[in-house]
mmCIF file of C-alpha atoms and ligand atoms in Angstrom:
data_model
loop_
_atom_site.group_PDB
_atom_site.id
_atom_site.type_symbol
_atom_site.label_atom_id
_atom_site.label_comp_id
_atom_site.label_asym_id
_atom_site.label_seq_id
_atom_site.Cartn_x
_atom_site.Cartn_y
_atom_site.Cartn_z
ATOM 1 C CA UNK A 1 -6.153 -35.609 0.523
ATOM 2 C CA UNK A 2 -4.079 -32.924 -0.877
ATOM 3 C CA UNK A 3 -5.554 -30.633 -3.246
ATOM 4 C CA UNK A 4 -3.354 -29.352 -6.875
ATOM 5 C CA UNK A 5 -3.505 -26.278 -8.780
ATOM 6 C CA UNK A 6 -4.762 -28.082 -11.629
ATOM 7 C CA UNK A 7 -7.803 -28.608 -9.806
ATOM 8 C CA UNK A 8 -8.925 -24.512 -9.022
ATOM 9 C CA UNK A 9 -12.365 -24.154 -9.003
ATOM 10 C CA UNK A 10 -13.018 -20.256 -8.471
ATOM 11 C CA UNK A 11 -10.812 -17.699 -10.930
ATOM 12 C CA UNK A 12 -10.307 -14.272 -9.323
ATOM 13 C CA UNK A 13 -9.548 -11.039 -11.316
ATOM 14 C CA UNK A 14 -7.708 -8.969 -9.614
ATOM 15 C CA UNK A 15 -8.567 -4.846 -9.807
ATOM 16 C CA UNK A 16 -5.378 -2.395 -11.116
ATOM 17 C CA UNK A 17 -5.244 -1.670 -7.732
ATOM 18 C CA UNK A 18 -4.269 -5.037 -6.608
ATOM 19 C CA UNK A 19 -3.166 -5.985 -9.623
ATOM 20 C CA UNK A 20 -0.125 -3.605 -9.728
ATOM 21 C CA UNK A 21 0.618 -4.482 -6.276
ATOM 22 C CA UNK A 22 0.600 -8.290 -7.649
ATOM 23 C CA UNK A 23 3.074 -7.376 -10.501
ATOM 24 C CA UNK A 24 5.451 -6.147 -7.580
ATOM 25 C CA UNK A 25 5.973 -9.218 -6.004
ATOM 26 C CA UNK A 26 9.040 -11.235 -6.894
ATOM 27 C CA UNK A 27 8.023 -14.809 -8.022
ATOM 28 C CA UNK A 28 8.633 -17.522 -5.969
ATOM 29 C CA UNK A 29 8.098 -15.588 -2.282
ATOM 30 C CA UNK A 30 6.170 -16.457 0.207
ATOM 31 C CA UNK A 31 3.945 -13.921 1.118
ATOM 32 C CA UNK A 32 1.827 -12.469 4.070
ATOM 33 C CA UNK A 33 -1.586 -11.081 2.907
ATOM 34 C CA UNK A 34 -2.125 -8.083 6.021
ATOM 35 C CA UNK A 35 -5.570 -6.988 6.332
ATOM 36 C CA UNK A 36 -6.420 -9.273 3.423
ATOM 37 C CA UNK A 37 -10.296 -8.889 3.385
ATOM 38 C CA UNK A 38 -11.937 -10.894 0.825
ATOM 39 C CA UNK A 39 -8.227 -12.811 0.459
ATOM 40 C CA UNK A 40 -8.440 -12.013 -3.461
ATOM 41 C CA UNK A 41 -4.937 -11.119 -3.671
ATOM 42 C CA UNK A 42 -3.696 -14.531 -1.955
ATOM 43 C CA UNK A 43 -5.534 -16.535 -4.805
ATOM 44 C CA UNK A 44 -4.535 -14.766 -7.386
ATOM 45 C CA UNK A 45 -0.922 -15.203 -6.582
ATOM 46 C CA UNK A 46 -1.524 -18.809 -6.420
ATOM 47 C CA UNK A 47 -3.623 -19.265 -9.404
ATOM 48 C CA UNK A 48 -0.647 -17.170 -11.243
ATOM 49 C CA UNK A 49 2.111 -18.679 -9.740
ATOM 50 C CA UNK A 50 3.755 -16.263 -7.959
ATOM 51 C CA UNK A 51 3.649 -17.728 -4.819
ATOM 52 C CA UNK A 52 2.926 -21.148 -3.305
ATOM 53 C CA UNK A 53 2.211 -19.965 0.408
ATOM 54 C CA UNK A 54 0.655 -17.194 1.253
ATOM 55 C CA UNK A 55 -0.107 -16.634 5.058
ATOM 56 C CA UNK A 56 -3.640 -14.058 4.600
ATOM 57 C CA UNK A 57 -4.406 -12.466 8.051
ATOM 58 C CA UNK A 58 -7.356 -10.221 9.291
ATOM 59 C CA UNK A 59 -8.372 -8.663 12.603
ATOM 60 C CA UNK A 60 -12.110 -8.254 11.802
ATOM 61 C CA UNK A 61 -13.870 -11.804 11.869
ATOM 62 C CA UNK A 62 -16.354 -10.692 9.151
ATOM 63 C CA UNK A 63 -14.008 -10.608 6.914
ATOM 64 C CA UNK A 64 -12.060 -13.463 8.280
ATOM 65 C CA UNK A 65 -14.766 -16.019 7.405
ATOM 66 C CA UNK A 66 -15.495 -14.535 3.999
ATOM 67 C CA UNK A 67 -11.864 -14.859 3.357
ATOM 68 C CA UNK A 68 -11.860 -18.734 4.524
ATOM 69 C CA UNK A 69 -15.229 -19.007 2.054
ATOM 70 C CA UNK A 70 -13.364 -17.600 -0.986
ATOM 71 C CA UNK A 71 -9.918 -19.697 -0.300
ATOM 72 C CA UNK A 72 -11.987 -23.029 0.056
ATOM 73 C CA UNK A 73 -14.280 -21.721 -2.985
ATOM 74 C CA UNK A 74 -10.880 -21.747 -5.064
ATOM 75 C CA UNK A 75 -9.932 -24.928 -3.556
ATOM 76 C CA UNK A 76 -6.880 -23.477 -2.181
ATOM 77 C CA UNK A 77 -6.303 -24.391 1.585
ATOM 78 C CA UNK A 78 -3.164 -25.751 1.147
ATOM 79 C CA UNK A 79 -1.398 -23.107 -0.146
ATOM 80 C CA UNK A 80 -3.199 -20.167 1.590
ATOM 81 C CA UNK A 81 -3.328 -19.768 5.347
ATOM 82 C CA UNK A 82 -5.482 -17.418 6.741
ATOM 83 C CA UNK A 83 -4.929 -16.021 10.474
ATOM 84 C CA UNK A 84 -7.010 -13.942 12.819
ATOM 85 C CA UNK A 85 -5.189 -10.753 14.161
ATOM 86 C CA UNK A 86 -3.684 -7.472 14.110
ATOM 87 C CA UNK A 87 -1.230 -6.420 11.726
ATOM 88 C CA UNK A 88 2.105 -8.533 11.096
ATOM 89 C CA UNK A 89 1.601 -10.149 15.119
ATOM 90 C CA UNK A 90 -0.093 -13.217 13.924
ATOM 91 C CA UNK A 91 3.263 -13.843 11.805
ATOM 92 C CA UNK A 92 7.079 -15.222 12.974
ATOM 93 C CA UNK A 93 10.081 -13.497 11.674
ATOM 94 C CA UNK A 94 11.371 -14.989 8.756
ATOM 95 C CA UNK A 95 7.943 -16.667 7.797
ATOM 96 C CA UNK A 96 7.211 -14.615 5.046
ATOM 97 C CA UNK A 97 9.661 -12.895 2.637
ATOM 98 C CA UNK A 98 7.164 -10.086 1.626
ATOM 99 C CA UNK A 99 4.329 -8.824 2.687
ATOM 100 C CA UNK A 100 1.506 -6.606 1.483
ATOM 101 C CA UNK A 101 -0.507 -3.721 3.360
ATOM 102 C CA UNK A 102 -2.774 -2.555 1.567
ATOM 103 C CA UNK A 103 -6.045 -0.629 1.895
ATOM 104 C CA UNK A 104 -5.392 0.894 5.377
ATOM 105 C CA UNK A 105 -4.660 4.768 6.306
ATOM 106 C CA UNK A 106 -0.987 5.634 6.301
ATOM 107 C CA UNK A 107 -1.142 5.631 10.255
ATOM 108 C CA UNK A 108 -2.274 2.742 10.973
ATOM 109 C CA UNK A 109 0.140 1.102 7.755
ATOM 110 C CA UNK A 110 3.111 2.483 10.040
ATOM 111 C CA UNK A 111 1.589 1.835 13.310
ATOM 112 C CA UNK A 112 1.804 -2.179 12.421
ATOM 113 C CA UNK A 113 5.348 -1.488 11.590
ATOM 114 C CA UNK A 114 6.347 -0.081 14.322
ATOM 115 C CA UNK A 115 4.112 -2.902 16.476
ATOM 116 C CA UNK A 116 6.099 -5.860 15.222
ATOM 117 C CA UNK A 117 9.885 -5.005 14.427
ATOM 118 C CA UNK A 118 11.392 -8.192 14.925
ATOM 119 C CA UNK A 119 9.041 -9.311 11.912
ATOM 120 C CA UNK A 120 8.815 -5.814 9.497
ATOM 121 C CA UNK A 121 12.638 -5.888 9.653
ATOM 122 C CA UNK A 122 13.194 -9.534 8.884
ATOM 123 C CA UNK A 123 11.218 -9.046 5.361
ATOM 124 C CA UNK A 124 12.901 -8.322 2.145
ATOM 125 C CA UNK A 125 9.869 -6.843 1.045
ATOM 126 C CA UNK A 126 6.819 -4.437 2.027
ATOM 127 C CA UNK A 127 4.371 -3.305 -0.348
ATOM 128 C CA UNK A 128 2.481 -0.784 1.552
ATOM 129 C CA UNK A 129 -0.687 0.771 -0.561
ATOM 130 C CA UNK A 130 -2.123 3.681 1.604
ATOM 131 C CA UNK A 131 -5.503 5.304 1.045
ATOM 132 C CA UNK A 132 -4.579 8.671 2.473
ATOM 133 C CA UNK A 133 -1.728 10.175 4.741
ATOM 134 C CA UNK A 134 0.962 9.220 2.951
ATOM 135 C CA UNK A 135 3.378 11.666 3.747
ATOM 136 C CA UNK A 136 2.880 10.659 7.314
ATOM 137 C CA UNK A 137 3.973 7.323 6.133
ATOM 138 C CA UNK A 138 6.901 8.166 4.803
ATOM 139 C CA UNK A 139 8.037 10.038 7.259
ATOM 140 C CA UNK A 140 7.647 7.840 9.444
ATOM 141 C CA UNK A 141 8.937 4.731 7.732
ATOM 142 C CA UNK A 142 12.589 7.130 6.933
ATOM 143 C CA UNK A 143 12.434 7.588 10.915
ATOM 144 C CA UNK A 144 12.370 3.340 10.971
ATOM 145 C CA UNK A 145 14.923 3.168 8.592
ATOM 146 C CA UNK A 146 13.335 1.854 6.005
ATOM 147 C CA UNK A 147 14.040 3.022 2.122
ATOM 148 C CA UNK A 148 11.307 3.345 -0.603
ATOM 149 C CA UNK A 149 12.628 1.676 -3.194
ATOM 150 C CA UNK A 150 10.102 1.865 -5.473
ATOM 151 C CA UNK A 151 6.742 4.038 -6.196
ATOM 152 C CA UNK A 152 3.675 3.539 -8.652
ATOM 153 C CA UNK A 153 0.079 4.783 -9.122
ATOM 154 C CA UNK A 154 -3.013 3.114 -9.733
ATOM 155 C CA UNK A 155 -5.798 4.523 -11.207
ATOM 156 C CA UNK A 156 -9.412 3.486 -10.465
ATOM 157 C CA UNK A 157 -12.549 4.372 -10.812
ATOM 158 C CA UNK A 158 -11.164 8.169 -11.566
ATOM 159 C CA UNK A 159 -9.618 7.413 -7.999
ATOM 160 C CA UNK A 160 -5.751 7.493 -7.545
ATOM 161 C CA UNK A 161 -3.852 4.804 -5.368
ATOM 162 C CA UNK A 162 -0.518 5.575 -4.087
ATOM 163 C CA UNK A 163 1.642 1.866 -4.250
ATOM 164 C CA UNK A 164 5.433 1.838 -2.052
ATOM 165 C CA UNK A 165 7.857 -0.829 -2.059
ATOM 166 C CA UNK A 166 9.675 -0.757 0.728
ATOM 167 C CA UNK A 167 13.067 -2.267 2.453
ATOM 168 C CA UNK A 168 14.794 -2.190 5.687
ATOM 169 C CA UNK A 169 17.999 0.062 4.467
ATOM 170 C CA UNK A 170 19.414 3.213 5.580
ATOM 171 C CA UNK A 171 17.328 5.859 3.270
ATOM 172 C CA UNK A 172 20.024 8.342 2.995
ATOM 173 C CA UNK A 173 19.386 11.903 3.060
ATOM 174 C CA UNK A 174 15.502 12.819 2.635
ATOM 175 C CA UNK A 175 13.741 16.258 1.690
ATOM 176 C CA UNK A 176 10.369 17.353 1.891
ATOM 177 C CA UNK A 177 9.817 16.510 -1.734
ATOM 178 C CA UNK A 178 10.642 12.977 -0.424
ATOM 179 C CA UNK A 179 8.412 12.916 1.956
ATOM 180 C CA UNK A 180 5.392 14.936 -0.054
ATOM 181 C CA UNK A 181 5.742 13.549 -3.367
ATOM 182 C CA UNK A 182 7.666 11.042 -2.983
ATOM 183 C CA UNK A 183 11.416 9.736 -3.819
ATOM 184 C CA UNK A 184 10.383 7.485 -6.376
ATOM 185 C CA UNK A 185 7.650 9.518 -7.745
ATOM 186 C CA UNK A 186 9.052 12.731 -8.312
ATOM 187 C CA UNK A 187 11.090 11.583 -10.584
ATOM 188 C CA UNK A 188 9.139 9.394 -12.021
ATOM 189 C CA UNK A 189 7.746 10.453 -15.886
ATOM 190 C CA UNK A 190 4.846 7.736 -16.844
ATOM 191 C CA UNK A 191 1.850 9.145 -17.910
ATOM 192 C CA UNK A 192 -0.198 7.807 -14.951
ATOM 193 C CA UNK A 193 2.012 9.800 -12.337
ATOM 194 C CA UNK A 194 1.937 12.537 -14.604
ATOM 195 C CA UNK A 195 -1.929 12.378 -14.493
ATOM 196 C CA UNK A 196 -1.965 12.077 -10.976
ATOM 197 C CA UNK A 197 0.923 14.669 -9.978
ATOM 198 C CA UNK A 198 -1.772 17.060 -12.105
ATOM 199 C CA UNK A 199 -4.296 15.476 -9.780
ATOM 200 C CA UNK A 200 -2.825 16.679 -6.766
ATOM 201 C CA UNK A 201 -1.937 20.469 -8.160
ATOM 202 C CA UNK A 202 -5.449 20.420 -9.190
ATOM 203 C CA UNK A 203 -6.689 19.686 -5.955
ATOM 204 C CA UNK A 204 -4.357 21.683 -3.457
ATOM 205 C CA UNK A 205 -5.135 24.571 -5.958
ATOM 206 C CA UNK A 206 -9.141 23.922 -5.086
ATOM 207 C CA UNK A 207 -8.132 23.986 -1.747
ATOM 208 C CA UNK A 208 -5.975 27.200 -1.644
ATOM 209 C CA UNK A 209 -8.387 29.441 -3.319
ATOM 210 C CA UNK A 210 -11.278 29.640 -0.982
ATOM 211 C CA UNK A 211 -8.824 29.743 1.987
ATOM 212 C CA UNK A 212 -6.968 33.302 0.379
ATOM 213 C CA UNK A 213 -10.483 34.835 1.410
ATOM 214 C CA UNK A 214 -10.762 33.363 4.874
ATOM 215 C CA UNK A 215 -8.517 35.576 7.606
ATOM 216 C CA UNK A 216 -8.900 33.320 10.788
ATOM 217 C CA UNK A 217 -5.624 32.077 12.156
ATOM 218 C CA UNK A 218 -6.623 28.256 11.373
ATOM 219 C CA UNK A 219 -7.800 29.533 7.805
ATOM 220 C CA UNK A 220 -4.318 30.920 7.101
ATOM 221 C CA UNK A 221 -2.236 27.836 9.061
ATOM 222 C CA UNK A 222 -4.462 26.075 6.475
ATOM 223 C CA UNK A 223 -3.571 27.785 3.502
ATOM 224 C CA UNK A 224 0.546 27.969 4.434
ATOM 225 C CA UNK A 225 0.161 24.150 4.776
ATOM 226 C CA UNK A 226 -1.266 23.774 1.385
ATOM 227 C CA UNK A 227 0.889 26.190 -0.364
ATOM 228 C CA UNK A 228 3.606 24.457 0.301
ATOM 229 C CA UNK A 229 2.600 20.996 -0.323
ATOM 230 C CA UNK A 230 1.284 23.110 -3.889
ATOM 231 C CA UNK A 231 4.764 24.270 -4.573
ATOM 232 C CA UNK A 232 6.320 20.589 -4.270
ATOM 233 C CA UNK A 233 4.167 19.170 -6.747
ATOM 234 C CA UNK A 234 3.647 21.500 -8.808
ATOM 235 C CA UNK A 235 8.012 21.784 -8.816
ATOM 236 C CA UNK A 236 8.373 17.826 -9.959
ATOM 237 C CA UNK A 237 5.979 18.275 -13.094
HETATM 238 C C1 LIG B 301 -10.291 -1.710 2.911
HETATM 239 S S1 LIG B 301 -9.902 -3.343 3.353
HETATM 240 C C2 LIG B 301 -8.548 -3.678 2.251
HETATM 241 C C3 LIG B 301 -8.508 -5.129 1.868
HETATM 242 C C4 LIG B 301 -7.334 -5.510 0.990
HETATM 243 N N1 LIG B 301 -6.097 -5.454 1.726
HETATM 244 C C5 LIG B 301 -7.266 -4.637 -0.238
HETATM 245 O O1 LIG B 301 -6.350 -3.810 -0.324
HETATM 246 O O2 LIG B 301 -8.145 -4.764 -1.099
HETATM 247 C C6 LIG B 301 -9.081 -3.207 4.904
HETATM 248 C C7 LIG B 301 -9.053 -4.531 5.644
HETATM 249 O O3 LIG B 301 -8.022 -4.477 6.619
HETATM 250 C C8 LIG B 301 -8.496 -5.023 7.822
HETATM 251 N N2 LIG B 301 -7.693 -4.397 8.870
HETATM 252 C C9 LIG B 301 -7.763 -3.129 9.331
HETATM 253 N N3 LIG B 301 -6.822 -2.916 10.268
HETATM 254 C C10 LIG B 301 -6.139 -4.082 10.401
HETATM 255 C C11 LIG B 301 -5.065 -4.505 11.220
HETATM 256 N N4 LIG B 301 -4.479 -3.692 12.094
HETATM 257 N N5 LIG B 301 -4.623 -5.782 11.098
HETATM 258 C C12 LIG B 301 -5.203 -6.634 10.202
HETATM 259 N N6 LIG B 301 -6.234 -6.294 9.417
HETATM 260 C C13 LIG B 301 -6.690 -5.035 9.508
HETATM 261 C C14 LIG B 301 -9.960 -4.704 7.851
HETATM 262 O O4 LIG B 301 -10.679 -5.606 8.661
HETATM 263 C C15 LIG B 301 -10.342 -4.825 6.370
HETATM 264 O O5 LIG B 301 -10.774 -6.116 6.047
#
């Protein structure tokens, strides 16, 4: 028997991490869930009426099952599909209209691009949340041709989390503010990017200091590195 929405059993909350990502999603998409762990994103754009399919994958089968546990605890089956594998393979171009990565390094985030073309270029959307290597990212998704559209920050916890929307488009010409900082981002003036672009001074200057006093060749490849990224932020604030 088919299940409504009227009849949801188990309300998730969604943390600012996820929840900004959430707020990026144009209503009315359907949406692929990519490494989706505990598949609290999927519900929540259900139970909010974002979206009314939602295809949640997962290459670990831990999580897999727990996912399947909370989908059926929120009496959602029918509008949430969960599939077991890597990346965007388990999906079909045109499927999906956007699709969220989220929680992954920035190398493996472009590695699943670059795995599945035929699918990352047939979305009008990617919402790609890295935890670190994010310039790597970048540069490699300009190299795809693909054009960051959009760029926010999340706060939690005192930790800071890097959000990218992302389409397939030409991204014009690129600097290494672009790839750094970011396009979006260095221009952008709210007070959470402002916290966190004093986040990242604050921390590349932590970094540069006890390198000055180290004179190995590594030491000083080291400390050219991070002057440099220093100089980028520190020029957008
Ligand atoms: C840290 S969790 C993030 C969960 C959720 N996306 C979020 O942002 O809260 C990373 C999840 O991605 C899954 N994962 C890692 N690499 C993957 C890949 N190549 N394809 C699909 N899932 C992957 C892991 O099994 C894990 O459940």
């Amino acid at each position: 028997m088919s299940r409504g929405l009227s009849e949801i059993k188990m309300k998730v909350h969604l943390n600012d991490r996820l929840l900004l990502i959430a707020g990026m999603i144009p209503r009315g998409h359907a949406v692929a869930d990519i490494g989706t762990d505990h598949a609290y994103l999927p519900i929540y754009l259900v139970q909010e009426g974002i979206s009314t399919r939602v295809i949640a994958t997962e290459i670990t089968r831990g999580p897999l099952k727990r996912a399947i546990i909370n989908v059926k605890k929120a009496g959602l089956e029918n509008f949430i599909e969960m599939r077991h594998g890597p990346g965007l393979k388990p999906l079909s171009p045109g499927e999906v209209r956007t699709a969220v990565i989220a929680g992954m390094g920035g190398e493996t985030i472009a590695g699943i691009i670059k795995d599945s073309r035929p699918v990352a270029d047939s979305l009008e959307l990617m919402l790609l949340q890295p935890m670190r290597n994010q310039p790597e990212l970048r540069r490699q998704l300009f190299s795809m041709g693909f054009k960051i559209i959009e760029e926010d920050v999340a706060i939690e916890d005192s930790r800071y989390y890097e959000i990218m929307a992302v389409q397939r488009q030409t991204p014009g010409s690129i600097d290494d503010i672009d790839i750094t900082v970011g396009p979006v981002l260095r221009k952008k003036r709210t007070p959470v990017v402002l916290r966190y672009i004093e986040h990242k001074i604050a921390v590349l200057e932590g970094l540069v200091q006890p390198l000055r006093a180290i004179n190995t060749a590594s030491g000083q490849k080291a400390l050219e590195k991070y002057e440099r990224e220093l100089k980028m932020w520190k020029e957008v604030l």
